[in-house]
CSV table of C-alpha atoms in Angstrom, one decimal:
chain,number,residue,atom,x,y,z
J,1456,MET,CA,9.6,27.2,166.7
J,1457,MET,CA,9.3,23.8,168.3
J,1458,ASN,CA,10.8,22.1,165.2
J,1459,TRP,CA,13.9,24.4,165.5
J,1460,ILE,CA,14.3,23.7,169.2
J,1461,LEU,CA,14.2,19.9,168.6
J,1462,LEU,CA,16.5,20.3,165.7
J,1463,CYS,CA,19.1,22.1,167.8
J,1464,ALA,CA,18.6,19.7,170.6
J,1465,ALA,CA,19.3,16.8,168.3
J,1466,VAL,CA,22.8,18.0,167.5
J,1467,PRO,CA,24.3,17.7,171.0
J,1468,VAL,CA,22.4,14.4,171.6
J,1469,THR,CA,24.0,12.9,168.5
J,1470,ALA,CA,27.4,14.3,169.2
J,1471,GLY,CA,27.2,13.2,172.9
J,1472,GLY,CA,26.2,9.7,171.9
J,1473,LEU,CA,29.1,9.4,169.4
J,1474,LEU,CA,31.6,10.8,171.9
J,1475,TRP,CA,30.3,8.5,174.6
J,1476,ARG,CA,30.6,5.5,172.4
J,1477,ARG,CA,34.2,6.4,171.4
J,1478,SER,CA,35.3,7.0,175.0
J,1479,ALA,CA,33.7,3.9,176.3
J,1480,GLY,CA,36.3,1.7,174.6
J,1481,ARG,CA,39.1,3.6,176.2
J,1482,ARG,CA,37.9,4.0,179.8
J,1483,ILE,CA,36.6,0.5,180.3
J,1484,SER,CA,39.3,-2.1,180.3
J,1485,ALA,CA,39.3,-5.0,177.9
J,1486,ASP,CA,38.8,-7.6,180.6
J,1487,ARG,CA,35.3,-6.1,181.2
J,1488,ALA,CA,34.2,-6.6,177.6
J,1489,LYS,CA,30.6,-7.4,178.5
J,1490,ARG,CA,30.1,-4.1,180.3
J,1491,ARG,CA,32.0,-2.2,177.5
J,1492,SER,CA,29.7,-3.7,174.8
J,1493,ARG,CA,26.6,-2.7,176.9
J,1494,VAL,CA,27.8,0.9,177.3
J,1495,ARG,CA,28.7,1.1,173.6
J,1496,ALA,CA,25.2,-0.2,172.7
J,1497,VAL,CA,23.5,2.4,174.8
J,1498,ALA,CA,25.7,5.1,173.3
J,1499,THR,CA,25.0,4.0,169.8
J,1500,MET,CA,21.2,4.0,170.6
J,1501,THR,CA,21.6,7.6,171.9
J,1502,ALA,CA,23.3,8.7,168.8
J,1503,ALA,CA,20.7,7.0,166.6
J,1504,ILE,CA,17.9,8.8,168.5
J,1505,GLY,CA,19.7,12.1,167.9
J,1506,ILE,CA,20.1,11.4,164.2
J,1507,TYR,CA,16.5,10.3,163.9
J,1508,LEU,CA,15.3,13.5,165.7
J,1509,PHE,CA,17.5,15.7,163.5
J,1510,LEU,CA,16.2,14.2,160.3
J,1511,THR,CA,12.5,14.2,161.2
J,1512,GLN,CA,12.7,17.9,162.3
J,1513,LEU,CA,14.7,18.9,159.3
J,1514,ILE,CA,12.0,17.3,157.0
J,1515,SER,CA,9.3,19.1,159.0
J,1516,ILE,CA,11.1,22.5,158.6
J,1517,ILE,CA,11.7,22.0,154.8
J,1518,PHE,CA,8.4,20.4,153.8
J,1519,GLY,CA,6.1,21.5,156.6
J,1520,THR,CA,4.3,19.3,159.1
J,1521,ARG,CA,1.9,17.0,157.4
J,1522,GLU,CA,-1.6,17.1,158.8
J,1523,SER,CA,-2.9,13.8,160.2
J,1524,GLU,CA,-5.3,12.1,157.9
J,1525,GLY,CA,-7.9,9.5,158.5
J,1526,PHE,CA,-6.8,6.0,157.5
J,1527,ALA,CA,-8.6,5.0,154.3
J,1528,PHE,CA,-8.5,1.5,152.8
J,1529,SER,CA,-10.1,-0.2,149.9
J,1530,LEU,CA,-10.5,-3.9,149.8
J,1531,TRP,CA,-10.4,-3.8,146.0
J,1532,PRO,CA,-7.4,-2.3,144.2
J,1533,ASP,CA,-7.7,0.9,142.2
J,1534,ARG,CA,-8.3,0.9,138.5
J,1535,VAL,CA,-6.5,3.0,135.9
J,1536,LYS,CA,-7.0,3.9,132.3
J,1537,LEU,CA,-4.3,2.5,129.9
J,1538,LEU,CA,-4.7,3.1,126.2
J,1539,GLY,CA,-8.5,3.6,126.8
J,1540,VAL,CA,-8.8,0.3,128.7
J,1541,SER,CA,-9.7,0.2,132.4
J,1542,LEU,CA,-7.3,-2.1,134.1
J,1543,SER,CA,-6.8,-3.0,137.8
J,1544,VAL,CA,-3.5,-2.0,139.2
J,1545,THR,CA,-3.1,-5.6,140.2
J,1546,THR,CA,-2.9,-6.5,136.5
J,1547,ILE,CA,-0.3,-3.7,135.8
J,1548,TYR,CA,1.9,-4.6,138.8
J,1549,THR,CA,1.7,-8.3,137.8
J,1550,TRP,CA,3.0,-7.4,134.4
J,1551,ALA,CA,5.8,-5.4,136.1
J,1552,ALA,CA,6.7,-8.4,138.3
J,1553,MET,CA,6.7,-10.8,135.4
J,1554,ALA,CA,8.7,-8.4,133.2
J,1555,ALA,CA,11.3,-8.0,136.0
J,1556,LEU,CA,11.6,-11.8,136.3
J,1557,ILE,CA,12.0,-12.2,132.6
J,1558,VAL,CA,14.8,-9.6,132.5
J,1559,VAL,CA,16.5,-11.4,135.5
J,1560,ALA,CA,16.1,-14.7,133.7
J,1561,ILE,CA,17.6,-13.4,130.5
J,1562,ILE,CA,20.6,-11.8,132.4
J,1563,LEU,CA,21.2,-15.0,134.3
J,1564,ARG,CA,21.0,-17.1,131.1
J,1565,LEU,CA,23.4,-14.8,129.2
J,1566,ALA,CA,25.8,-13.8,131.9
J,1567,ILE,CA,25.9,-16.8,134.2
J,1568,VAL,CA,24.3,-20.0,132.8
J,1569,SER,CA,26.3,-19.7,129.6
J,1570,ARG,CA,29.5,-19.8,131.7
J,1571,PHE,CA,28.7,-22.8,133.8
J,1572,ARG,CA,31.6,-25.1,134.5
J,1573,ALA,CA,31.1,-28.7,135.5
J,1574,ASP,CA,34.7,-29.1,136.8
J,1575,ASN,CA,35.1,-26.1,139.0
J,1576,PRO,CA,31.8,-24.3,139.8
J,1577,LYS,CA,31.9,-21.2,141.9
J,1578,GLY,CA,30.2,-17.9,142.8
J,1579,ALA,CA,26.8,-17.4,141.2
J,1580,GLN,CA,26.8,-20.9,139.7
J,1581,ASN,CA,27.0,-22.4,143.2
J,1582,ALA,CA,24.2,-20.1,144.4
J,1583,LEU,CA,21.9,-21.0,141.5
J,1584,GLU,CA,22.6,-24.7,141.7
J,1585,LEU,CA,22.0,-24.6,145.5
J,1586,ILE,CA,18.6,-23.0,144.9
J,1587,VAL,CA,17.5,-25.4,142.2
J,1588,GLU,CA,18.8,-28.4,144.2
J,1589,THR,CA,17.1,-27.3,147.4
J,1590,VAL,CA,13.7,-26.7,145.7
J,1591,GLY,CA,14.1,-30.0,143.8
J,1592,LYS,CA,14.8,-32.0,147.0
J,1593,TYR,CA,12.0,-30.3,148.9
J,1594,THR,CA,9.5,-30.9,146.0
J,1595,GLY,CA,10.6,-34.6,145.8
J,1596,SER,CA,10.3,-35.1,149.6
J,1597,GLN,CA,6.8,-33.6,149.8
J,1598,ALA,CA,5.3,-34.9,146.5
J,1599,HIS,CA,7.0,-38.2,145.6
J,1600,GLY,CA,7.5,-39.1,142.0
J,1601,THR,CA,6.1,-35.9,140.5
J,1602,GLY,CA,9.2,-35.2,138.3
J,1603,GLU,CA,11.1,-32.1,137.4
J,1604,ILE,CA,8.1,-30.3,135.8
J,1605,LEU,CA,6.5,-29.7,139.2
J,1606,CYS,CA,9.8,-28.6,140.6
J,1607,SER,CA,10.0,-26.0,137.8
J,1608,TYR,CA,6.5,-24.8,138.6
J,1609,ILE,CA,7.2,-24.5,142.3
J,1610,LEU,CA,10.4,-22.5,141.7
J,1611,SER,CA,8.6,-20.2,139.2
J,1612,ILE,CA,5.6,-19.6,141.4
J,1613,GLY,CA,7.8,-18.9,144.4
J,1614,ALA,CA,9.9,-16.4,142.5
J,1615,PHE,CA,6.7,-14.7,141.2
J,1616,MET,CA,5.2,-14.4,144.7
J,1617,ILE,CA,8.5,-12.9,146.0
J,1618,ALA,CA,8.7,-10.4,143.2
J,1619,CYS,CA,5.1,-9.4,143.9
J,1620,ALA,CA,5.9,-8.9,147.6
J,1621,LEU,CA,9.0,-6.8,146.8
J,1622,LEU,CA,6.8,-4.2,145.0
J,1623,GLU,CA,5.6,-3.1,148.5
J,1624,LEU,CA,9.1,-1.8,149.1
J,1625,PHE,CA,8.2,0.9,146.5
J,1626,ARG,CA,4.9,1.7,148.3
J,1627,LEU,CA,3.0,-0.2,145.6
J,1628,ARG,CA,0.2,-2.6,146.4
J,1629,ALA,CA,1.4,-6.2,146.0
J,1630,PRO,CA,-0.7,-8.2,143.6
J,1631,THR,CA,-0.9,-11.0,146.2
J,1632,SER,CA,-3.0,-8.7,148.4
J,1633,ASP,CA,-5.8,-8.9,145.8
J,1634,ILE,CA,-8.2,-11.8,146.3
J,1635,THR,CA,-8.5,-12.3,142.6
J,1636,MET,CA,-4.8,-13.0,142.2
J,1637,THR,CA,-4.5,-15.3,145.2
J,1638,PHE,CA,-7.6,-17.2,143.9
J,1639,ALA,CA,-5.9,-17.6,140.5
J,1640,LEU,CA,-2.8,-19.0,142.1
J,1641,ALA,CA,-4.9,-21.3,144.3
J,1642,PHE,CA,-7.0,-22.4,141.3
J,1643,MET,CA,-3.8,-23.4,139.5
J,1644,THR,CA,-2.9,-25.6,142.5
J,1645,PHE,CA,-6.4,-27.1,142.3
J,1646,LEU,CA,-5.9,-28.0,138.7
J,1647,LEU,CA,-2.5,-29.5,139.4
J,1648,ILE,CA,-3.9,-31.6,142.3
J,1649,ASN,CA,-6.5,-33.2,140.0
J,1650,ALA,CA,-4.2,-33.4,137.0
J,1651,TYR,CA,-1.6,-35.4,138.9
J,1652,GLY,CA,-4.3,-37.4,140.6
J,1653,ILE,CA,-5.9,-38.4,137.3
J,1654,LYS,CA,-2.4,-39.0,135.7
J,1655,ARG,CA,-1.4,-41.4,138.5
J,1656,LYS,CA,-4.7,-43.2,139.1
J,1657,GLY,CA,-6.9,-42.4,136.1
J,1658,LEU,CA,-10.2,-40.7,136.2
J,1659,LYS,CA,-12.0,-43.7,137.7
J,1660,GLY,CA,-9.3,-44.1,140.3
J,1661,ARG,CA,-9.5,-40.4,141.2
J,1662,VAL,CA,-13.2,-40.6,141.8
J,1663,LYS,CA,-12.8,-43.8,143.7
J,1664,THR,CA,-10.3,-42.1,146.0
J,1665,LEU,CA,-12.9,-39.4,146.8
J,1666,ALA,CA,-15.4,-42.2,147.6
J,1667,SER,CA,-13.1,-44.0,150.0
J,1668,PRO,CA,-13.6,-45.6,152.4
J,1669,THR,CA,-17.4,-45.5,151.7
J,1670,PRO,CA,-19.4,-43.9,148.9
J,1671,VAL,CA,-21.4,-42.0,151.6
J,1672,VAL,CA,-18.4,-39.6,152.1
J,1673,PHE,CA,-18.1,-38.8,148.4
J,1674,VAL,CA,-20.2,-35.6,148.5
J,1675,PHE,CA,-18.3,-34.4,151.6
J,1676,ARG,CA,-14.9,-35.1,150.2
J,1677,ALA,CA,-15.8,-33.5,146.9
J,1678,ILE,CA,-16.9,-30.3,148.8
J,1679,ALA,CA,-13.6,-30.5,150.7
J,1680,GLU,CA,-11.7,-30.7,147.4
J,1681,PHE,CA,-13.4,-27.6,146.0
J,1682,ALA,CA,-12.8,-25.8,149.3
J,1683,ILE,CA,-9.0,-26.2,148.9
J,1684,PRO,CA,-8.5,-23.3,146.4
J,1685,VAL,CA,-10.9,-21.1,148.5
J,1686,SER,CA,-9.0,-21.7,151.7
J,1687,MET,CA,-5.6,-21.3,150.1
J,1688,ALA,CA,-6.6,-18.1,148.4
J,1689,CYS,CA,-8.1,-16.6,151.5
J,1690,ARG,CA,-5.1,-17.6,153.6
J,1691,LEU,CA,-2.6,-15.9,151.3
J,1692,PHE,CA,-4.8,-12.9,150.7
J,1693,GLY,CA,-5.5,-12.3,154.4
J,1694,ASN,CA,-1.8,-12.5,155.4
J,1695,MET,CA,-0.5,-10.3,152.6
J,1696,LEU,CA,-3.3,-7.8,153.1
J,1697,GLY,CA,-2.7,-7.7,156.8
J,1698,GLY,CA,1.0,-6.9,156.3
J,1699,MET,CA,0.1,-4.1,153.8
J,1700,ILE,CA,-2.4,-2.6,156.2
J,1701,VAL,CA,0.1,-2.6,159.1
J,1702,MET,CA,2.7,-0.7,157.0
J,1703,ASP,CA,0.1,1.8,155.8
J,1704,LEU,CA,-1.0,2.4,159.4
J,1705,LEU,CA,2.6,2.9,160.4
J,1706,TYR,CA,3.2,5.5,157.7
J,1707,SER,CA,0.0,7.3,158.5
J,1708,ALA,CA,0.7,7.3,162.3
J,1709,LEU,CA,4.4,8.5,162.0
J,1710,GLY,CA,3.7,11.3,159.4
J,1711,ASN,CA,7.0,13.2,159.0
J,1712,GLY,CA,8.6,10.8,161.5
J,1713,ALA,CA,8.5,8.0,159.0
J,1714,VAL,CA,12.2,8.0,158.5
J,1715,GLY,CA,14.1,4.7,158.9
J,1716,ILE,CA,11.6,3.0,161.2
J,1717,PRO,CA,9.3,1.9,158.3
J,1718,SER,CA,12.3,0.5,156.5
J,1719,VAL,CA,13.4,-1.6,159.4
J,1720,ILE,CA,9.9,-2.9,160.1
J,1721,GLY,CA,9.4,-3.3,156.3
J,1722,LEU,CA,12.1,-5.9,156.3
J,1723,PHE,CA,9.7,-8.2,158.2
J,1724,PHE,CA,6.4,-7.3,156.4
J,1725,ASN,CA,7.9,-6.9,152.9
J,1726,VAL,CA,10.7,-9.5,153.0
J,1727,PHE,CA,10.6,-12.1,155.8
J,1728,HIS,CA,6.8,-12.3,156.1
J,1729,PRO,CA,6.2,-12.9,152.3
J,1730,LEU,CA,8.9,-15.6,152.3
J,1731,ILE,CA,6.9,-17.4,155.1
J,1732,GLN,CA,3.7,-17.1,153.0
J,1733,VAL,CA,5.5,-18.4,149.9
J,1734,PHE,CA,6.8,-21.4,151.9
J,1735,ILE,CA,3.3,-22.1,153.3
J,1736,PHE,CA,1.6,-21.8,149.9
J,1737,VAL,CA,4.2,-24.1,148.3
J,1738,THR,CA,4.1,-26.6,151.1
J,1739,LEU,CA,0.3,-26.8,150.9
J,1740,THR,CA,0.4,-27.2,147.1
J,1741,LEU,CA,2.9,-30.1,147.4
J,1742,THR,CA,1.0,-31.7,150.3
J,1743,PHE,CA,-2.4,-31.7,148.5
J,1744,ILE,CA,-0.7,-33.0,145.3
J,1745,ASN,CA,0.9,-35.8,147.3
J,1746,GLU,CA,-2.4,-36.7,148.9
J,1747,ALA,CA,-4.0,-36.9,145.4
J,1748,ILE,CA,-1.3,-39.3,144.0
J,1749,GLU,CA,-1.0,-41.5,147.1
J,1750,VAL,CA,-2.0,-45.1,146.3
């Protein structure tokens, strides 16, 4: 009964908000634009509340009120059977992210890159060139003299991490919220740090760098080097896992009221927040590589 009462109440609230917004532009003169915009904003908010109330009560009437459940969370991702093999969902979602990136790359190669024009670039070509140029300049400024190979890696790893984060928009657990995945990414950074350091200074020079300014600090600097992938993995894992938990708590708390609100908040935790983490991970990777190749 309460759902029907709230549903009926939502109709006049929505209609009143829309009519109020419409009449605000007529009754308030144009020279009082600031007051008019404030009134229209309040009217729009009133209409939005009415629409939200109407949708949530309609869902409750059609599907019933969902009982509140205790929030359950597993640190380790679930496992599923695929062709008789037990696989972590992280592995499956990682394959999905890579498959999506491969499809996008093929489409870009066939539909856009093949039509590149040097004399009059426009549209998608400008966007792609801007992305590549920006990543290239940032890579060059943070890790001097590393060449185009590292730029390609940075762009690829950034695209992969973004694709993983976008899986959360479909209520799937992002692979980057699994410590094994973040450690794999951090371990690749660890290998690149030492590969570039040895390439630039040689094995002897790399060891000598760790023993600088005195051999006494060699052990401590070696431990610090091995701590790099651990700290990077835990940093990325903790931030991505925290965002996922917040969204799960929000869905659990709102119940049938999870209409619109999670989508708006998800723009931060599933889009903006992962972009920040990608930027931090990439910056740390380039910083550590630059430290390894410094003379």
